Amino acid sequence: MTATMEPATNESLFCTPSAAPALAPTTIVLFGATGDLAKRKLLPGLFHLHVAGLLPEFRLIAASVEELSDEAFEEHARSVIAEFGRAKPEGAEWAEFADRLSYVGGGFGPGTTEPLAAAASAAALELGSTKKLFFCAVPPVAFAAIARGLGESGLNDDARVILEKPFGTDHESAIALNELIHSVLDEEQIFRIDHFLGKEAVQNLLAFRFANGLFEPVWNREFVDHVQLDVPETLSIGTRAGFYEQTGALRDMVVTHLFQVLGFVAMEPPSSLKPKALIDEKVKVFHSMRPLDPTRVVRGQYEGYRSEQGVAPDSGTETFVAGELFIDNWRWSGVPFTFRTGKSLPVGKRQLTIVFKQPPLALFERADVSTAGAAGNRITFDLGDDAKITASFMSKLPGPDLRLGTAKLEFQTTQQFGDDGLLEAYERLIHDALIGDHTLFTRSDGIERLWEVVTPVLENPEPVRPYGAGSWGPATADDLVSPHRWQLSGES
């Protein structure tokens, strides 16, 4: 069964890029321009924004530690955009983009700011504008040096700065990093990025809840039995051992992506859809989160991880984590929120499931109708690129007898509305930073609170449990959702 929808005629939930205000000419500086994130997402994304007419008049300064000529980096950019981009680097559009591209090598920080400062000054003179956007596509340990360099060089003036996750490694480091960055930049200049929040499907959570009177009245502890957020990955750590050994699945995924999504799921209706009002409600959820109980968090490590290049032979880093979270407020008191994510699992997926309480089935049992295996009513959000919403409910099976089965009603954004104007997560977030919209970014007080929530697990973690690559992780993770099952494992 497929849902049929028409575009709403009232004001959109979010301001679309085409409705955004005109942008002043901007110098865009991409730190980590030769890294994997820039290769796969940022350079292709910036070029697509250019092709779509969503960038202002700009100059793009690529910065990294390698020493490259402008011509060599231009060829690198053309190559990665051809491999990973949706818009192919050819014709007049590529010529225009390449003409705005330059490269500065040698790194950036206190004492090494002059080459980049000179390039930014030349770009500002050419554009007739001092507006700047910095994207820090670098390991988090480099944030402090970049912040100090921006202050030392004066490049922090009239600038916005996008910072990648994770922001800090624990509560104390997050506070220290916030204090350092706030000594150079105002909070309004800082855009802490979480690319999950830029996904069309995650944003659709807000529209689903607050634009539909059908669902919001039952979005609470009276009707919801439990909530599951499942983000398995099939990939191993690959060549990221240096990063992963310092973070692990809890820091890499839970404090950032998973809890940010749960903030959207659990928040109260904001007074408006302006960034501050919406973020305020999300942060209220974070403050209502009960600190995690280490005994209700399962940490796993796939067999063979310790043999990966760069991994310590006795490493206790988790490549899998599953846990149970409670939100102690009026709406959600007593409702378990369970989460699961990890490497080398059977499927790659991003799925949120809202499971509603099962109604009394005695009426059907008295009529000798089998209710064995009857799945609870649920709404499932595919948070990947499919952006699909599925409502599952009980229905009569065809035939002369009264028998129950599970029926599904599905909606998929691109099938219904097409993909015209659809932006990938990083593209959307870069554009939002350019126009100064903080709605889909994180705030310092929210980040610090989430580190508080996970502190008990960081300080007293349970031992990691081995699991076979391609399995669903340690078997003890199933106990977290008992007497229910993990929805994504194909179980009711």
XYZ file of C-alpha atoms in Angstrom:
492
model
C 0.000 0.000 0.000
C 1.495 3.384 -0.952
C 0.663 6.776 0.494
C -0.450 9.571 -1.816
C 0.491 13.112 -0.883
C 0.429 16.546 -2.448
C 2.793 19.382 -1.570
C 1.385 21.543 1.193
C 0.251 24.991 0.171
C 0.991 26.617 3.509
C 4.409 27.912 4.571
C 7.095 25.225 4.495
C 8.490 23.849 7.739
C 11.971 24.944 6.741
C 12.981 27.811 4.517
C 14.020 26.270 1.215
C 17.292 27.336 -0.401
C 15.430 29.084 -3.208
C 13.711 31.267 -0.603
C 16.945 32.141 1.190
C 18.114 35.766 1.300
C 20.731 36.994 -1.173
C 24.231 36.212 0.062
C 27.196 38.555 0.170
C 30.358 37.473 -1.664
C 32.216 35.012 0.573
C 35.680 33.516 0.862
C 35.308 29.810 1.651
C 38.308 28.133 3.309
C 38.365 24.338 3.429
C 40.809 22.989 6.027
C 41.741 19.351 5.428
C 41.108 19.794 1.711
C 43.047 16.659 0.716
C 41.379 14.425 3.316
C 38.735 11.742 2.896
C 35.753 13.871 3.956
C 36.684 16.619 1.515
C 37.180 14.053 -1.233
C 33.911 12.192 -0.788
C 31.532 14.909 0.387
C 32.753 18.482 0.597
C 34.351 19.176 -2.772
C 31.554 17.347 -4.662
C 28.999 19.117 -2.465
C 30.451 22.579 -3.022
C 30.525 21.992 -6.767
C 26.901 20.814 -6.743
C 25.867 23.928 -4.798
C 27.674 26.014 -7.428
C 25.922 24.222 -10.291
C 22.558 24.632 -8.516
C 23.154 28.376 -8.141
C 23.127 28.189 -4.338
C 26.558 29.654 -3.667
C 27.205 33.383 -3.535
C 30.024 34.947 -5.517
C 32.938 33.122 -3.888
C 36.580 32.187 -3.826
C 37.464 28.720 -2.479
C 40.805 28.391 -0.703
C 41.785 24.770 -0.113
C 44.198 24.325 2.801
C 46.112 21.279 4.009
C 49.579 20.249 5.202
C 50.726 18.939 1.791
C 52.541 21.322 -0.518
C 50.673 21.418 -3.843
C 50.397 23.895 -6.672
C 47.047 25.434 -7.553
C 47.071 23.390 -10.759
C 47.765 20.123 -8.936
C 44.933 20.698 -6.487
C 42.578 21.706 -9.281
C 43.261 18.363 -10.970
C 42.731 16.558 -7.639
C 39.409 18.352 -7.152
C 38.276 17.550 -10.684
C 39.159 13.883 -10.182
C 37.296 13.432 -6.862
C 34.250 15.366 -8.065
C 34.114 13.156 -11.162
C 34.276 10.052 -8.933
C 31.951 11.037 -6.080
C 29.890 13.991 -7.270
C 26.375 14.154 -8.666
C 27.325 17.023 -10.990
C 30.133 16.182 -13.415
C 33.097 18.588 -13.616
C 32.827 19.705 -17.214
C 31.802 22.602 -19.394
C 31.406 26.227 -18.377
C 30.249 25.366 -14.835
C 33.455 23.495 -14.062
C 35.564 26.232 -15.670
C 33.880 28.826 -13.435
C 34.363 26.692 -10.320
C 38.001 25.903 -11.091
C 38.738 29.580 -11.750
C 37.657 30.362 -8.172
C 39.887 27.660 -6.661
C 43.313 28.110 -5.041
C 45.462 26.104 -2.642
C 47.579 26.891 0.442
C 49.819 24.200 1.953
C 51.920 23.909 5.080
C 49.272 23.716 7.796
C 47.637 26.473 9.835
C 47.986 27.485 13.464
C 49.794 29.921 15.756
C 52.946 31.097 13.997
C 51.953 29.628 10.614
C 49.015 31.840 9.648
C 50.658 34.172 7.117
C 50.216 32.187 3.859
C 46.506 31.582 4.422
C 45.942 35.106 5.747
C 47.546 36.526 2.604
C 45.393 34.319 0.355
C 42.226 35.295 2.259
C 43.142 38.983 2.034
C 43.647 38.712 -1.730
C 40.309 36.916 -2.112
C 38.513 39.565 -0.031
C 40.005 42.325 -2.181
C 38.929 40.554 -5.347
C 35.395 39.931 -4.016
C 34.986 43.305 -2.367
C 33.792 41.521 0.801
C 35.418 40.364 4.048
C 32.863 37.606 4.719
C 34.479 34.217 5.312
C 33.323 30.647 5.915
C 35.824 28.159 7.338
C 35.104 24.418 7.213
C 37.340 22.424 9.575
C 37.393 18.980 7.929
C 40.246 17.929 10.216
C 40.638 15.668 13.275
C 39.149 17.286 16.403
C 42.616 17.587 17.972
C 43.355 20.305 15.391
C 40.404 22.524 16.357
C 42.303 24.343 19.111
C 45.262 25.229 16.875
C 42.954 26.487 14.128
C 40.965 28.597 16.603
C 44.151 30.167 17.961
C 45.399 30.778 14.422
C 42.166 32.517 13.457
C 42.464 34.818 16.461
C 46.165 35.523 15.918
C 45.678 36.405 12.248
C 42.450 38.371 12.653
C 40.676 35.964 10.286
C 38.008 35.455 12.946
C 36.528 38.821 12.053
C 33.365 38.604 9.904
C 33.773 34.807 9.803
C 31.683 31.701 10.363
C 33.362 28.439 11.314
C 32.034 24.908 10.763
C 33.473 22.320 13.167
C 33.217 18.570 12.579
C 32.271 16.066 15.273
C 33.095 14.760 17.804
C 33.372 17.995 19.768
C 35.636 17.004 22.647
C 36.277 13.538 24.033
C 34.509 13.909 27.395
C 32.698 16.504 29.494
C 35.808 18.336 30.680
C 37.439 18.502 27.249
C 34.195 19.778 25.689
C 34.005 22.583 28.247
C 37.676 23.490 27.685
C 37.272 23.473 23.903
C 34.154 25.636 24.127
C 35.979 28.136 26.330
C 38.915 28.325 23.922
C 36.753 28.751 20.839
C 34.530 31.306 22.588
C 37.662 33.354 23.322
C 38.050 33.790 19.556
C 34.519 33.418 18.158
C 31.024 34.310 19.319
C 28.567 31.421 19.567
C 26.677 32.856 16.577
C 29.838 32.394 14.485
C 30.214 28.698 15.412
C 28.474 25.898 13.499
C 29.102 22.490 15.112
C 28.092 20.138 12.348
C 26.322 16.812 12.688
C 25.596 15.616 9.174
C 22.769 13.333 10.406
C 20.744 16.470 11.126
C 21.178 17.612 7.534
C 19.481 14.523 6.143
C 16.090 15.065 4.566
C 14.628 12.147 6.505
C 15.710 13.501 9.891
C 14.248 16.918 9.132
C 11.038 15.182 8.073
C 10.643 14.021 11.678
C 9.736 17.591 12.591
C 7.230 17.894 9.757
C 5.734 14.490 10.573
C 5.219 15.389 14.217
C 4.264 19.039 14.210
C 2.451 19.446 10.877
C 0.065 16.502 11.381
C -2.641 16.431 14.029
C -2.967 12.693 13.431
C 0.322 11.767 15.144
C 1.337 14.353 17.740
C -1.502 13.496 20.201
C -0.215 9.907 20.564
C 3.476 10.852 20.666
C 3.908 10.277 24.415
C 4.176 7.728 27.239
C 0.438 7.018 27.243
C 0.596 5.435 23.786
C 4.271 4.685 23.018
C 5.676 1.441 24.410
C 9.322 1.944 23.435
C 11.575 3.609 20.874
C 14.496 2.058 18.974
C 17.254 3.819 17.030
C 19.394 1.396 15.027
C 22.421 2.485 12.958
C 24.463 -0.593 11.948
C 27.334 -0.371 9.456
C 28.750 -3.156 7.310
C 32.184 -1.536 7.000
C 35.093 -2.222 9.319
C 37.275 0.664 10.528
C 39.342 0.431 7.332
C 42.246 2.887 7.487
C 40.795 4.929 10.361
C 42.502 3.075 13.232
C 44.301 6.211 14.428
C 41.004 8.053 14.807
C 38.923 5.120 15.986
C 41.299 4.007 18.741
C 40.866 7.448 20.317
C 37.088 7.532 20.010
C 35.237 4.234 19.646
C 31.583 3.816 18.754
C 30.205 5.607 21.826
C 32.060 8.871 21.200
C 31.909 8.630 17.415
C 28.216 7.848 16.997
C 26.138 7.993 20.177
C 27.094 11.354 21.718
C 26.794 12.945 18.310
C 24.446 11.415 15.752
C 22.145 9.158 17.764
C 21.390 11.459 20.678
C 20.914 14.424 18.349
C 18.270 12.478 16.424
C 16.569 11.433 19.672
C 16.411 15.120 20.570
C 14.181 15.663 17.529
C 12.091 12.605 18.420
C 11.471 13.598 22.033
C 11.328 17.418 21.974
C 8.253 19.445 22.857
C 6.646 21.625 20.163
C 8.760 24.793 19.900
C 7.144 28.220 20.160
C 8.342 28.919 16.614
C 10.571 27.321 14.001
C 13.272 29.914 14.448
C 16.636 28.310 15.260
C 16.831 29.399 18.911
C 13.332 28.199 19.803
C 13.870 24.807 18.176
C 17.343 24.271 19.648
C 16.099 25.342 23.101
C 13.540 22.517 23.058
C 16.129 19.996 21.907
C 18.517 21.005 24.700
C 15.674 20.645 27.225
C 15.438 16.992 26.138
C 19.173 16.547 26.711
C 18.838 17.933 30.239
C 15.978 15.482 30.887
C 18.059 12.489 29.822
C 18.991 10.239 32.718
C 22.764 9.542 32.789
C 23.454 6.168 31.222
C 23.702 3.146 33.479
C 26.927 1.307 32.503
C 25.252 -2.041 33.250
C 22.639 -1.221 30.591
C 25.191 -0.408 27.913
C 26.738 -3.277 25.924
C 30.138 -2.671 24.346
C 31.436 -5.044 21.668
C 34.474 -5.451 19.451
C 34.435 -7.376 16.187
C 36.805 -10.314 15.966
C 39.871 -9.284 14.018
C 39.781 -5.640 15.125
C 42.978 -5.991 17.156
C 44.744 -7.255 14.032
C 43.930 -4.081 12.087
C 46.942 -1.905 11.303
C 47.376 0.748 13.983
C 45.247 -1.005 16.627
C 46.784 -1.985 19.960
C 46.953 -5.783 20.453
C 45.107 -5.433 23.783
C 42.729 -2.670 22.655
C 39.577 -2.194 24.693
C 37.987 0.156 22.133
C 34.393 -0.700 21.309
C 33.366 -1.075 17.671
C 29.778 -1.790 18.757
C 27.590 -0.189 21.387
C 23.973 -0.724 22.375
C 22.239 0.886 25.284
C 19.089 1.947 27.064
C 18.203 5.578 27.736
C 15.388 7.153 29.759
C 14.087 10.694 29.433
C 12.723 11.877 32.765
C 10.074 14.376 31.769
C 6.272 14.414 31.702
C 5.980 13.238 28.091
C 8.407 10.300 28.185
C 8.767 9.112 31.787
C 9.163 5.320 31.852
C 9.516 4.870 28.070
C 12.778 3.069 27.176
C 14.766 4.513 24.278
C 17.172 1.847 23.035
C 19.994 2.436 20.581
C 22.435 0.223 18.687
C 25.307 0.982 16.319
C 28.515 -0.712 15.270
C 30.978 -1.749 12.618
C 31.024 -5.030 10.650
C 27.318 -5.732 11.149
C 25.037 -7.534 8.641
C 23.477 -4.457 7.000
C 24.098 -0.769 6.654
C 20.988 1.092 7.787
C 19.688 4.078 9.748
C 16.330 3.264 11.247
C 14.143 4.834 13.916
C 11.151 2.829 15.145
C 8.348 4.134 17.351
C 6.547 1.101 18.811
C 3.075 1.777 20.173
C 1.385 -0.110 22.969
C -0.600 -3.109 21.831
C -4.350 -2.853 22.318
C -6.257 -5.617 24.130
C -6.782 -8.475 21.690
C -9.259 -10.441 23.814
C -12.046 -9.655 21.355
C -10.239 -11.570 18.607
C -9.081 -14.346 20.920
C -12.683 -15.001 22.003
C -13.581 -15.310 18.320
C -10.883 -17.998 17.948
C -8.728 -15.655 15.880
C -5.050 -16.392 16.373
C -3.090 -13.380 17.635
C 0.203 -15.248 18.005
C 3.052 -13.221 16.627
C 0.922 -10.125 16.206
C 3.306 -7.237 15.815
C 2.670 -4.069 17.781
C 1.598 -1.006 15.841
C 4.684 0.966 14.857
C 5.993 3.781 12.698
C 9.411 3.283 11.131
C 11.608 6.051 9.739
C 14.355 5.099 7.309
C 16.850 7.876 8.019
C 19.074 7.028 5.072
C 18.945 8.467 1.587
C 15.630 6.668 0.909
C 13.869 8.977 3.397
C 11.061 6.459 3.830
C 8.328 6.364 6.479
C 6.422 3.118 7.097
C 3.337 2.699 9.291
C 2.675 -0.920 10.331
C -0.715 -1.976 11.647
C -2.925 -5.048 12.041
C -5.393 -5.890 9.261
C -7.622 -8.753 8.192
C -5.987 -11.189 5.797
C -7.967 -11.943 2.613
C -10.135 -15.062 2.732
C -13.316 -16.473 4.201
C -11.902 -16.642 7.758
C -11.109 -13.776 10.107
C -7.328 -13.868 10.342
C -4.969 -11.050 11.303
C -1.778 -10.009 9.573
C 0.554 -7.018 9.554
C -0.112 -4.423 6.838
C 2.138 -1.535 5.869
C 1.582 1.966 4.552
C 4.707 3.525 2.998
C 5.760 6.989 1.972
C 9.068 7.766 0.225
C 10.044 11.363 -0.399
C 11.666 10.999 -3.808
C 8.985 8.680 -5.170
C 6.249 11.098 -4.176
C 7.849 14.494 -4.766
C 10.850 13.683 -6.989
C 14.406 14.721 -6.197
C 14.409 18.193 -7.745
C 16.090 20.538 -5.298
C 17.143 17.690 -2.998
C 20.407 18.479 -1.247
C 22.685 15.959 0.418
C 23.316 16.481 4.134
C 26.622 18.313 3.860
C 25.325 20.467 1.020
C 22.319 21.530 3.068
C 24.445 22.296 6.125
C 27.066 24.278 4.203
C 24.281 26.353 2.683
C 22.676 26.860 6.114
C 26.012 28.077 7.513
C 26.370 30.504 4.612
C 22.973 32.044 5.388
C 23.597 31.913 9.156
C 20.841 29.404 10.008
C 21.745 27.404 13.155
C 18.605 25.233 13.152
C 20.338 21.983 12.201
C 23.555 22.567 14.145
C 24.442 21.840 17.763
C 24.993 24.331 20.581
C 27.658 24.444 23.279
C 25.323 23.777 26.242
C 23.717 20.832 24.452
C 27.073 19.271 23.614
C 28.304 19.616 27.177
C 25.130 18.055 28.580
C 25.365 15.022 26.301
C 28.907 14.368 27.518
C 27.497 14.431 31.061
C 24.909 11.819 30.073
C 27.566 9.345 28.881
C 30.135 10.105 31.616
C 29.187 7.069 33.792
C 29.994 4.746 30.870
C 33.241 6.547 30.049
C 34.365 6.321 33.674
C 33.159 2.772 34.442
C 32.718 0.917 31.148
C 31.724 -2.718 30.998
C 34.372 -4.896 29.280
C 34.108 -5.174 25.523
C 32.593 -8.430 24.315
C 33.764 -10.067 21.094
C 31.399 -10.632 18.194
C 31.815 -12.179 14.800
C 32.110 -9.891 11.812
C 28.787 -9.912 9.981
C 26.785 -10.789 13.105
C 24.444 -8.499 15.055
C 26.978 -7.943 17.832
C 27.181 -9.478 21.301
C 24.144 -11.554 22.228
C 23.776 -9.596 25.465
C 22.543 -6.627 23.415
C 19.279 -8.539 22.929
C 18.673 -8.382 26.686
C 18.388 -4.594 26.484
C 15.140 -4.788 24.515
C 13.686 -7.922 26.139
C 10.864 -8.974 26.103
C 10.848 -7.261 22.695
C 13.270 -7.728 19.767
C 15.387 -5.373 17.742
C 13.117 -4.280 14.894
C 15.873 -4.000 12.296
C 17.003 -7.574 12.778
C 13.831 -8.630 10.960
C 12.124 -9.707 14.151
C 8.741 -8.647 15.495
